PDB file of C-alpha atoms in Angstrom:
ATOM      1  CA  MET A   1     124.069  41.566  93.257  1.00  0.00           C
ATOM      2  CA  THR A   2     123.588  38.055  94.603  1.00  0.00           C
ATOM      3  CA  SER A   3     120.721  35.938  92.737  1.00  0.00           C
ATOM      4  CA  ALA A   4     118.496  35.973  95.955  1.00  0.00           C
ATOM      5  CA  ARG A   5     118.649  40.056  96.246  1.00  0.00           C
ATOM      6  CA  PHE A   6     117.889  39.920  92.412  1.00  0.00           C
ATOM      7  CA  ASP A   7     114.511  37.974  93.170  1.00  0.00           C
ATOM      8  CA  ASP A   8     113.439  39.500  95.808  1.00  0.00           C
ATOM      9  CA  LEU A   9     113.936  42.901  93.692  1.00  0.00           C
ATOM     10  CA  LEU A  10     112.102  41.622  90.957  1.00  0.00           C
ATOM     11  CA  GLY A  11     109.418  40.372  92.939  1.00  0.00           C
ATOM     12  CA  ARG A  12     108.759  43.793  94.665  1.00  0.00           C
ATOM     13  CA  ILE A  13     109.655  46.102  91.300  1.00  0.00           C
ATOM     14  CA  GLY A  14     107.792  43.969  88.925  1.00  0.00           C
ATOM     15  CA  PRO A  15     104.165  44.484  90.258  1.00  0.00           C
ATOM     16  CA  ARG A  16     104.544  48.039  90.179  1.00  0.00           C
ATOM     17  CA  MET A  17     105.221  47.934  86.273  1.00  0.00           C
ATOM     18  CA  SER A  18     101.738  46.421  85.942  1.00  0.00           C
ATOM     19  CA  TRP A  19      98.559  47.893  85.029  1.00  0.00           C
ATOM     20  CA  GLN A  20      96.383  46.435  88.276  1.00  0.00           C
ATOM     21  CA  ASP A  21      98.971  47.600  91.036  1.00  0.00           C
ATOM     22  CA  THR A  22      99.405  51.301  89.611  1.00  0.00           C
ATOM     23  CA  ASN A  23      96.312  51.768  87.168  1.00  0.00           C
ATOM     24  CA  TYR A  24      98.502  53.952  85.464  1.00  0.00           C
ATOM     25  CA  ARG A  25     101.081  51.803  83.637  1.00  0.00           C
ATOM     26  CA  SER A  26     100.930  49.313  80.928  1.00  0.00           C
ATOM     27  CA  SER A  27     102.730  46.089  81.027  1.00  0.00           C
ATOM     28  CA  ILE A  28     106.010  45.864  79.763  1.00  0.00           C
ATOM     29  CA  SER A  29     108.283  43.030  78.111  1.00  0.00           C
ATOM     30  CA  ALA A  30     110.512  40.614  80.328  1.00  0.00           C
ATOM     31  CA  ALA A  31     113.511  42.227  78.879  1.00  0.00           C
ATOM     32  CA  GLU A  32     112.172  45.733  79.704  1.00  0.00           C
ATOM     33  CA  ARG A  33     111.380  44.481  82.979  1.00  0.00           C
ATOM     34  CA  LEU A  34     114.656  43.309  83.645  1.00  0.00           C
ATOM     35  CA  SER A  35     115.878  46.442  82.911  1.00  0.00           C
ATOM     36  CA  VAL A  36     114.227  48.701  84.756  1.00  0.00           C
ATOM     37  CA  CYS A  37     114.744  46.449  88.049  1.00  0.00           C
ATOM     38  CA  LEU A  38     118.621  46.791  87.216  1.00  0.00           C
ATOM     39  CA  ARG A  39     118.122  50.916  86.961  1.00  0.00           C
ATOM     40  CA  SER A  40     116.008  50.788  90.158  1.00  0.00           C
ATOM     41  CA  ALA A  41     118.047  48.478  92.558  1.00  0.00           C
ATOM     42  CA  VAL A  42     120.108  52.225  92.932  1.00  0.00           C
ATOM     43  CA  SER A  43     116.988  54.291  93.733  1.00  0.00           C
ATOM     44  CA  GLU A  44     114.754  51.585  95.312  1.00  0.00           C
ATOM     45  CA  GLN A  45     115.715  52.686  99.008  1.00  0.00           C
ATOM     46  CA  SER A  46     115.012  56.197  98.434  1.00  0.00           C
ATOM     47  CA  LEU A  47     111.886  55.852  96.870  1.00  0.00           C
ATOM     48  CA  GLN A  48     110.254  53.466  99.460  1.00  0.00           C
ATOM     49  CA  ASP A  49     111.326  55.910 102.084  1.00  0.00           C
ATOM     50  CA  GLU A  50     108.316  58.318 102.784  1.00  0.00           C
ATOM     51  CA  GLY A  51     110.499  59.968 105.375  1.00  0.00           C
ATOM     52  CA  LEU A  52     109.546  62.016 108.341  1.00  0.00           C
ATOM     53  CA  CYS A  53     106.409  64.382 108.459  1.00  0.00           C
ATOM     54  CA  ASN A  54     107.298  67.545 110.270  1.00  0.00           C
ATOM     55  CA  ILE A  55     104.599  69.637 108.804  1.00  0.00           C
ATOM     56  CA  ASP A  56     101.329  70.108 110.690  1.00  0.00           C
ATOM     57  CA  VAL A  57      98.564  67.649 109.251  1.00  0.00           C
ATOM     58  CA  LEU A  58      94.866  68.425 109.763  1.00  0.00           C
ATOM     59  CA  ASP A  59      91.453  67.171 109.010  1.00  0.00           C
ATOM     60  CA  ALA A  60      89.978  69.774 107.114  1.00  0.00           C
ATOM     61  CA  SER A  61      86.953  69.782 109.411  1.00  0.00           C
ATOM     62  CA  SER A  62      88.966  71.076 112.284  1.00  0.00           C
ATOM     63  CA  LEU A  63      90.328  74.395 110.496  1.00  0.00           C
ATOM     64  CA  SER A  64      87.940  77.357 109.576  1.00  0.00           C
ATOM     65  CA  HIS A  65      88.915  79.509 106.455  1.00  0.00           C
ATOM     66  CA  GLN A  66      89.582  82.099 108.967  1.00  0.00           C
ATOM     67  CA  GLN A  67      92.087  80.212 111.198  1.00  0.00           C
ATOM     68  CA  PHE A  68      93.662  78.983 107.666  1.00  0.00           C
ATOM     69  CA  LEU A  69      94.242  82.803 106.930  1.00  0.00           C
ATOM     70  CA  GLU A  70      95.500  83.750 110.287  1.00  0.00           C
ATOM     71  CA  ARG A  71      97.863  80.493 110.795  1.00  0.00           C
ATOM     72  CA  TYR A  72      99.190  79.376 107.558  1.00  0.00           C
ATOM     73  CA  ALA A  73      98.159  81.183 104.482  1.00  0.00           C
ATOM     74  CA  TYR A  74     101.355  83.457 104.781  1.00  0.00           C
ATOM     75  CA  SER A  75     103.833  81.797 107.372  1.00  0.00           C
ATOM     76  CA  GLN A  76     104.070  78.145 107.000  1.00  0.00           C
ATOM     77  CA  PRO A  77     102.997  74.745 104.818  1.00  0.00           C
ATOM     78  CA  LEU A  78     100.032  72.707 105.749  1.00  0.00           C
ATOM     79  CA  VAL A  79      98.754  69.403 104.932  1.00  0.00           C
ATOM     80  CA  LEU A  80      94.882  68.981 105.082  1.00  0.00           C
ATOM     81  CA  ARG A  81      92.974  65.608 104.615  1.00  0.00           C
ATOM     82  CA  GLY A  82      89.496  65.536 103.624  1.00  0.00           C
ATOM     83  CA  LEU A  83      89.669  69.111 102.085  1.00  0.00           C
ATOM     84  CA  THR A  84      87.720  68.069  99.045  1.00  0.00           C
ATOM     85  CA  ASP A  85      86.048  64.856  97.230  1.00  0.00           C
ATOM     86  CA  ASN A  86      87.688  64.565  94.181  1.00  0.00           C
ATOM     87  CA  SER A  87      86.623  60.844  93.473  1.00  0.00           C
ATOM     88  CA  ARG A  88      85.215  61.510  90.498  1.00  0.00           C
ATOM     89  CA  PHE A  89      88.364  63.276  89.291  1.00  0.00           C
ATOM     90  CA  ARG A  90      90.483  60.263  90.150  1.00  0.00           C
ATOM     91  CA  LYS A  91      87.983  57.807  88.146  1.00  0.00           C
ATOM     92  CA  SER A  92      88.559  60.037  85.263  1.00  0.00           C
ATOM     93  CA  CYS A  93      92.083  60.174  85.628  1.00  0.00           C
ATOM     94  CA  SER A  94      92.707  56.185  85.153  1.00  0.00           C
ATOM     95  CA  ARG A  95      95.361  55.355  82.597  1.00  0.00           C
ATOM     96  CA  SER A  96      92.459  53.814  80.282  1.00  0.00           C
ATOM     97  CA  ASN A  97      90.412  56.901  80.147  1.00  0.00           C
ATOM     98  CA  LEU A  98      93.156  59.419  79.786  1.00  0.00           C
ATOM     99  CA  LEU A  99      94.822  57.172  77.016  1.00  0.00           C
ATOM    100  CA  GLU A 100      91.217  57.080  75.388  1.00  0.00           C
ATOM    101  CA  VAL A 101      90.114  60.410  75.481  1.00  0.00           C
ATOM    102  CA  TYR A 102      93.630  62.266  75.246  1.00  0.00           C
ATOM    103  CA  GLY A 103      95.816  59.831  74.032  1.00  0.00           C
ATOM    104  CA  ALA A 104      96.217  61.350  70.426  1.00  0.00           C
ATOM    105  CA  LEU A 105      96.476  65.147  71.841  1.00  0.00           C
ATOM    106  CA  THR A 106     100.161  67.132  71.828  1.00  0.00           C
ATOM    107  CA  VAL A 107     101.623  67.462  75.333  1.00  0.00           C
ATOM    108  CA  ARG A 108     104.716  69.672  76.043  1.00  0.00           C
ATOM    109  CA  LEU A 109     107.461  68.257  78.367  1.00  0.00           C
ATOM    110  CA  SER A 110     109.654  70.222  80.265  1.00  0.00           C
ATOM    111  CA  THR A 111     113.143  69.193  81.426  1.00  0.00           C
ATOM    112  CA  ALA A 112     113.035  68.418  85.189  1.00  0.00           C
ATOM    113  CA  ASN A 113     115.785  71.368  86.287  1.00  0.00           C
ATOM    114  CA  THR A 114     115.394  74.264  88.264  1.00  0.00           C
ATOM    115  CA  PHE A 115     114.650  76.790  85.249  1.00  0.00           C
ATOM    116  CA  SER A 116     113.143  73.915  82.600  1.00  0.00           C
ATOM    117  CA  TYR A 117     115.332  75.053  79.677  1.00  0.00           C
ATOM    118  CA  ARG A 118     113.982  72.833  77.071  1.00  0.00           C
ATOM    119  CA  LYS A 119     110.368  71.641  76.139  1.00  0.00           C
ATOM    120  CA  VAL A 120     109.578  68.943  73.675  1.00  0.00           C
ATOM    121  CA  ASP A 121     106.059  68.190  72.242  1.00  0.00           C
ATOM    122  CA  VAL A 122     105.076  64.590  71.738  1.00  0.00           C
ATOM    123  CA  PRO A 123     101.448  62.703  71.748  1.00  0.00           C
ATOM    124  CA  PHE A 124     100.278  62.101  75.344  1.00  0.00           C
ATOM    125  CA  ARG A 125     100.108  58.196  74.461  1.00  0.00           C
ATOM    126  CA  ASP A 126     103.599  58.460  73.490  1.00  0.00           C
ATOM    127  CA  TYR A 127     104.584  60.291  76.736  1.00  0.00           C
ATOM    128  CA  VAL A 128     102.747  57.222  78.632  1.00  0.00           C
ATOM    129  CA  ASN A 129     104.300  54.281  77.035  1.00  0.00           C
ATOM    130  CA  ARG A 130     107.987  55.636  76.316  1.00  0.00           C
ATOM    131  CA  PHE A 131     108.521  58.003  79.132  1.00  0.00           C
ATOM    132  CA  LEU A 132     107.016  56.673  82.528  1.00  0.00           C
ATOM    133  CA  ARG A 133     109.599  54.629  83.733  1.00  0.00           C
ATOM    134  CA  PRO A 134     111.554  54.795  87.162  1.00  0.00           C
ATOM    135  CA  GLN A 135     114.331  57.600  87.277  1.00  0.00           C
ATOM    136  CA  SER A 136     117.880  56.674  87.221  1.00  0.00           C
ATOM    137  CA  VAL A 137     119.748  58.214  90.134  1.00  0.00           C
ATOM    138  CA  ASN A 138     122.499  59.419  87.803  1.00  0.00           C
ATOM    139  CA  ALA A 139     120.137  61.184  85.224  1.00  0.00           C
ATOM    140  CA  LEU A 140     120.314  65.055  85.095  1.00  0.00           C
ATOM    141  CA  GLY A 141     117.704  67.361  85.391  1.00  0.00           C
ATOM    142  CA  SER A 142     118.142  68.543  81.728  1.00  0.00           C
ATOM    143  CA  GLU A 143     117.883  64.847  80.461  1.00  0.00           C
ATOM    144  CA  THR A 144     114.641  64.175  82.157  1.00  0.00           C
ATOM    145  CA  LEU A 145     111.237  64.894  80.545  1.00  0.00           C
ATOM    146  CA  TYR A 146     108.200  65.731  82.807  1.00  0.00           C
ATOM    147  CA  PHE A 147     104.523  66.250  81.781  1.00  0.00           C
ATOM    148  CA  PHE A 148     103.205  69.272  84.495  1.00  0.00           C
ATOM    149  CA  GLY A 149     101.535  72.249  83.465  1.00  0.00           C
ATOM    150  CA  ASP A 150     101.856  73.799  80.059  1.00  0.00           C
ATOM    151  CA  ASN A 151      98.412  72.354  79.317  1.00  0.00           C
ATOM    152  CA  ASN A 152      96.126  73.640  76.771  1.00  0.00           C
ATOM    153  CA  TYR A 153      93.333  74.279  78.699  1.00  0.00           C
ATOM    154  CA  SER A 154      90.669  74.430  75.918  1.00  0.00           C
ATOM    155  CA  GLU A 155      92.115  70.468  75.340  1.00  0.00           C
ATOM    156  CA  TRP A 156      91.868  69.307  78.746  1.00  0.00           C
ATOM    157  CA  ARG A 157      88.723  71.206  79.773  1.00  0.00           C
ATOM    158  CA  GLY A 158      86.214  68.316  80.012  1.00  0.00           C
ATOM    159  CA  LEU A 159      88.856  66.584  82.593  1.00  0.00           C
ATOM    160  CA  LEU A 160      90.055  69.778  84.524  1.00  0.00           C
ATOM    161  CA  ASP A 161      86.523  71.007  84.717  1.00  0.00           C
ATOM    162  CA  GLN A 162      85.794  67.904  87.310  1.00  0.00           C
ATOM    163  CA  TYR A 163      88.003  68.796  89.936  1.00  0.00           C
ATOM    164  CA  GLN A 164      87.094  70.565  93.092  1.00  0.00           C
ATOM    165  CA  VAL A 165      89.507  73.251  93.729  1.00  0.00           C
ATOM    166  CA  PRO A 166      90.472  73.449  97.428  1.00  0.00           C
ATOM    167  CA  PRO A 167      87.961  75.907  98.911  1.00  0.00           C
ATOM    168  CA  TYR A 168      90.406  78.170 101.171  1.00  0.00           C
ATOM    169  CA  VAL A 169      91.566  81.128  98.960  1.00  0.00           C
ATOM    170  CA  LEU A 170      93.790  83.970  99.567  1.00  0.00           C
ATOM    171  CA  PRO A 171      92.323  87.706  99.072  1.00  0.00           C
ATOM    172  CA  GLN A 172      92.495  89.342  96.102  1.00  0.00           C
ATOM    173  CA  THR A 173      93.990  86.034  94.037  1.00  0.00           C
ATOM    174  CA  SER A 174      92.750  83.920  91.234  1.00  0.00           C
ATOM    175  CA  SER A 175      93.611  80.269  90.611  1.00  0.00           C
ATOM    176  CA  ALA A 176      95.123  78.447  87.865  1.00  0.00           C
ATOM    177  CA  LEU A 177      95.164  74.334  87.868  1.00  0.00           C
ATOM    178  CA  SER A 178      98.423  72.666  86.377  1.00  0.00           C
ATOM    179  CA  PHE A 179      98.030  68.779  85.803  1.00  0.00           C
ATOM    180  CA  GLY A 180     100.815  66.556  85.658  1.00  0.00           C
ATOM    181  CA  VAL A 181     101.544  62.650  84.910  1.00  0.00           C
ATOM    182  CA  ALA A 182     105.197  61.511  86.093  1.00  0.00           C
ATOM    183  CA  GLY A 183     107.286  58.326  86.627  1.00  0.00           C
ATOM    184  CA  ALA A 184     108.656  57.127  89.962  1.00  0.00           C
ATOM    185  CA  GLY A 185     111.939  58.757  90.833  1.00  0.00           C
ATOM    186  CA  THR A 186     111.073  61.949  89.248  1.00  0.00           C
ATOM    187  CA  GLY A 187     110.354  65.130  90.471  1.00  0.00           C
ATOM    188  CA  VAL A 188     111.300  68.978  90.081  1.00  0.00           C
ATOM    189  CA  PRO A 189     114.296  70.342  92.194  1.00  0.00           C
ATOM    190  CA  PHE A 190     114.351  73.567  94.513  1.00  0.00           C
ATOM    191  CA  HIS A 191     112.586  76.551  93.106  1.00  0.00           C
ATOM    192  CA  TRP A 192     109.939  79.184  94.263  1.00  0.00           C
ATOM    193  CA  HIS A 193     106.749  81.015  92.872  1.00  0.00           C
ATOM    194  CA  GLY A 194     103.594  82.181  94.368  1.00  0.00           C
ATOM    195  CA  PRO A 195     101.577  80.327  96.900  1.00  0.00           C
ATOM    196  CA  GLY A 196      99.262  77.566  96.014  1.00  0.00           C
ATOM    197  CA  PHE A 197      97.924  73.945  96.719  1.00  0.00           C
ATOM    198  CA  SER A 198      99.097  70.406  95.487  1.00  0.00           C
ATOM    199  CA  GLU A 199      96.921  67.136  95.518  1.00  0.00           C
ATOM    200  CA  VAL A 200      97.962  63.668  94.360  1.00  0.00           C
ATOM    201  CA  ILE A 201      95.470  61.741  92.817  1.00  0.00           C
ATOM    202  CA  TYR A 202      97.385  58.715  92.186  1.00  0.00           C
ATOM    203  CA  GLY A 203     100.877  57.478  93.558  1.00  0.00           C
ATOM    204  CA  ARG A 204     102.714  59.391  96.531  1.00  0.00           C
ATOM    205  CA  LYS A 205     104.840  62.728  96.374  1.00  0.00           C
ATOM    206  CA  ARG A 206     107.472  63.559  98.698  1.00  0.00           C
ATOM    207  CA  TRP A 207     107.894  67.169  99.345  1.00  0.00           C
ATOM    208  CA  PHE A 208     110.778  69.132 100.927  1.00  0.00           C
ATOM    209  CA  LEU A 209     110.463  72.894 101.940  1.00  0.00           C
ATOM    210  CA  TYR A 210     112.362  75.867 102.994  1.00  0.00           C
ATOM    211  CA  PRO A 211     111.069  79.366 103.993  1.00  0.00           C
ATOM    212  CA  PRO A 212     111.749  82.259 101.321  1.00  0.00           C
ATOM    213  CA  ASP A 213     114.953  83.216 103.664  1.00  0.00           C
ATOM    214  CA  ARG A 214     116.738  80.090 103.801  1.00  0.00           C
ATOM    215  CA  GLU A 215     117.757  79.027 100.104  1.00  0.00           C
ATOM    216  CA  PRO A 216     118.680  75.506 100.349  1.00  0.00           C
ATOM    217  CA  HIS A 217     122.168  73.924  99.134  1.00  0.00           C
ATOM    218  CA  PHE A 218     121.341  72.413  95.425  1.00  0.00           C
ATOM    219  CA  HIS A 219     122.390  72.111  92.048  1.00  0.00           C
ATOM    220  CA  PRO A 220     120.060  73.307  89.429  1.00  0.00           C
ATOM    221  CA  ASN A 221     120.670  70.655  86.904  1.00  0.00           C
ATOM    222  CA  ARG A 222     120.853  67.743  89.918  1.00  0.00           C
ATOM    223  CA  THR A 223     117.583  66.005  90.226  1.00  0.00           C
ATOM    224  CA  THR A 224     115.651  65.954  93.422  1.00  0.00           C
ATOM    225  CA  LEU A 225     116.545  62.180  93.580  1.00  0.00           C
ATOM    226  CA  SER A 226     120.286  62.839  93.500  1.00  0.00           C
ATOM    227  CA  TRP A 227     119.946  65.605  96.238  1.00  0.00           C
ATOM    228  CA  LEU A 228     117.818  63.196  98.474  1.00  0.00           C
ATOM    229  CA  ARG A 229     121.145  60.685  97.941  1.00  0.00           C
ATOM    230  CA  GLU A 230     124.028  62.646  97.949  1.00  0.00           C
ATOM    231  CA  THR A 231     122.971  66.009  99.955  1.00  0.00           C
ATOM    232  CA  TYR A 232     120.133  65.357 102.195  1.00  0.00           C
ATOM    233  CA  PRO A 233     121.883  62.492 104.730  1.00  0.00           C
ATOM    234  CA  HIS A 234     124.520  65.038 105.540  1.00  0.00           C
ATOM    235  CA  LEU A 235     122.357  68.266 105.927  1.00  0.00           C
ATOM    236  CA  PRO A 236     123.267  69.645 109.943  1.00  0.00           C
ATOM    237  CA  GLU A 237     120.433  69.577 111.590  1.00  0.00           C
ATOM    238  CA  ASP A 238     119.851  73.353 111.576  1.00  0.00           C
ATOM    239  CA  GLU A 239     119.871  73.029 107.865  1.00  0.00           C
ATOM    240  CA  ALA A 240     117.164  70.430 107.389  1.00  0.00           C
ATOM    241  CA  PRO A 241     113.769  70.891 105.467  1.00  0.00           C
ATOM    242  CA  LEU A 242     110.337  70.896 106.159  1.00  0.00           C
ATOM    243  CA  GLU A 243     109.054  67.797 104.468  1.00  0.00           C
ATOM    244  CA  CYS A 244     106.377  65.525 104.182  1.00  0.00           C
ATOM    245  CA  THR A 245     104.844  62.915 101.847  1.00  0.00           C
ATOM    246  CA  ILE A 246     101.348  63.488 100.494  1.00  0.00           C
ATOM    247  CA  ARG A 247      98.896  60.526  99.198  1.00  0.00           C
ATOM    248  CA  PRO A 248      95.456  60.257  97.515  1.00  0.00           C
ATOM    249  CA  GLY A 249      93.095  62.497  99.413  1.00  0.00           C
ATOM    250  CA  GLU A 250      95.736  64.670 100.980  1.00  0.00           C
ATOM    251  CA  VAL A 251      96.471  68.259  99.718  1.00  0.00           C
ATOM    252  CA  LEU A 252      99.634  70.247 100.558  1.00  0.00           C
ATOM    253  CA  TYR A 253      99.463  73.834 101.056  1.00  0.00           C
ATOM    254  CA  PHE A 254     102.978  76.248 100.186  1.00  0.00           C
ATOM    255  CA  PRO A 255     103.222  79.791 101.113  1.00  0.00           C
ATOM    256  CA  ASP A 256     104.447  82.601  98.956  1.00  0.00           C
ATOM    257  CA  ARG A 257     107.944  82.207  97.772  1.00  0.00           C
ATOM    258  CA  TRP A 258     108.627  79.121  99.870  1.00  0.00           C
ATOM    259  CA  TRP A 259     111.395  76.908  98.135  1.00  0.00           C
ATOM    260  CA  HIS A 260     110.039  73.568  97.348  1.00  0.00           C
ATOM    261  CA  ALA A 261     111.356  70.173  95.826  1.00  0.00           C
ATOM    262  CA  THR A 262     109.561  67.197  94.882  1.00  0.00           C
ATOM    263  CA  LEU A 263     109.745  63.563  94.537  1.00  0.00           C
ATOM    264  CA  ASN A 264     107.453  61.136  93.095  1.00  0.00           C
ATOM    265  CA  LEU A 265     107.735  57.951  94.884  1.00  0.00           C
ATOM    266  CA  ASP A 266     105.361  55.738  92.634  1.00  0.00           C
ATOM    267  CA  THR A 267     104.121  56.714  88.900  1.00  0.00           C
ATOM    268  CA  SER A 268     101.736  59.685  90.380  1.00  0.00           C
ATOM    269  CA  VAL A 269      98.946  61.654  88.678  1.00  0.00           C
ATOM    270  CA  PHE A 270      98.923  65.192  90.436  1.00  0.00           C
ATOM    271  CA  ILE A 271      97.346  68.428  90.090  1.00  0.00           C
ATOM    272  CA  SER A 272      98.177  71.936  91.611  1.00  0.00           C
ATOM    273  CA  THR A 273      96.171  75.138  92.094  1.00  0.00           C
ATOM    274  CA  PHE A 274      98.511  78.234  91.918  1.00  0.00           C
ATOM    275  CA  LEU A 275      97.320  81.321  93.399  1.00  0.00           C
ATOM    276  CA  SER A 276      97.898  84.321  91.919  1.00  0.00           C
TER     277      SER A 276
END
């Protein structure tokens, strides 16, 4: 890497490490910043690229609940804008507030592979300060610890009760919330479960989806970032996924049993509403 290229990379990556830009990351030492920049050099282009969006994106005011049920609920994913106003919840999810209120709580981390074999319990403060680093493209899913789900609802209730869940519901289902925080380049590889909604509170999250009858080609212990670099560019057109990157204020709906993988393009705070 040339000195000019490194200076350019440092100039672009460095601010992402600061509290002011991400509202979620504490400042780090010069040595750590250098290490992060070097680790990020390989994956930077992938994380800058939001990709295409070949999923319907609609303003929520243009879609009634009945239309949602008829057109999307059982057949295809959808991105909705302006579905709810979660500005209060967003404010409560700031780095300073979460660390002040929940920093001492023990949270359960899962490995970011398809089957999430390993669980690790750490104080939330340690997770924020130690694990929120850009993902190396060479890291395995079993080596990546991820905070999403496994929330003790009674401990997090003060926060989760502030969240306005999407108003569109499916008949004979109930909702369950899963809250998460993760570093840039992390994500969950392809898997499937019941239907639900996903909303980004801070950051950006890129989604890749396939219908139930089109199982994607992936290794269960490879990260989404490595799949994006190694497999995605070589997919034939008829094997390409549906995809879209969602930002704060946007909610993605995924139908029952649809395969999906996610990639956090930034340090991200997010929440899903699972319907079961």
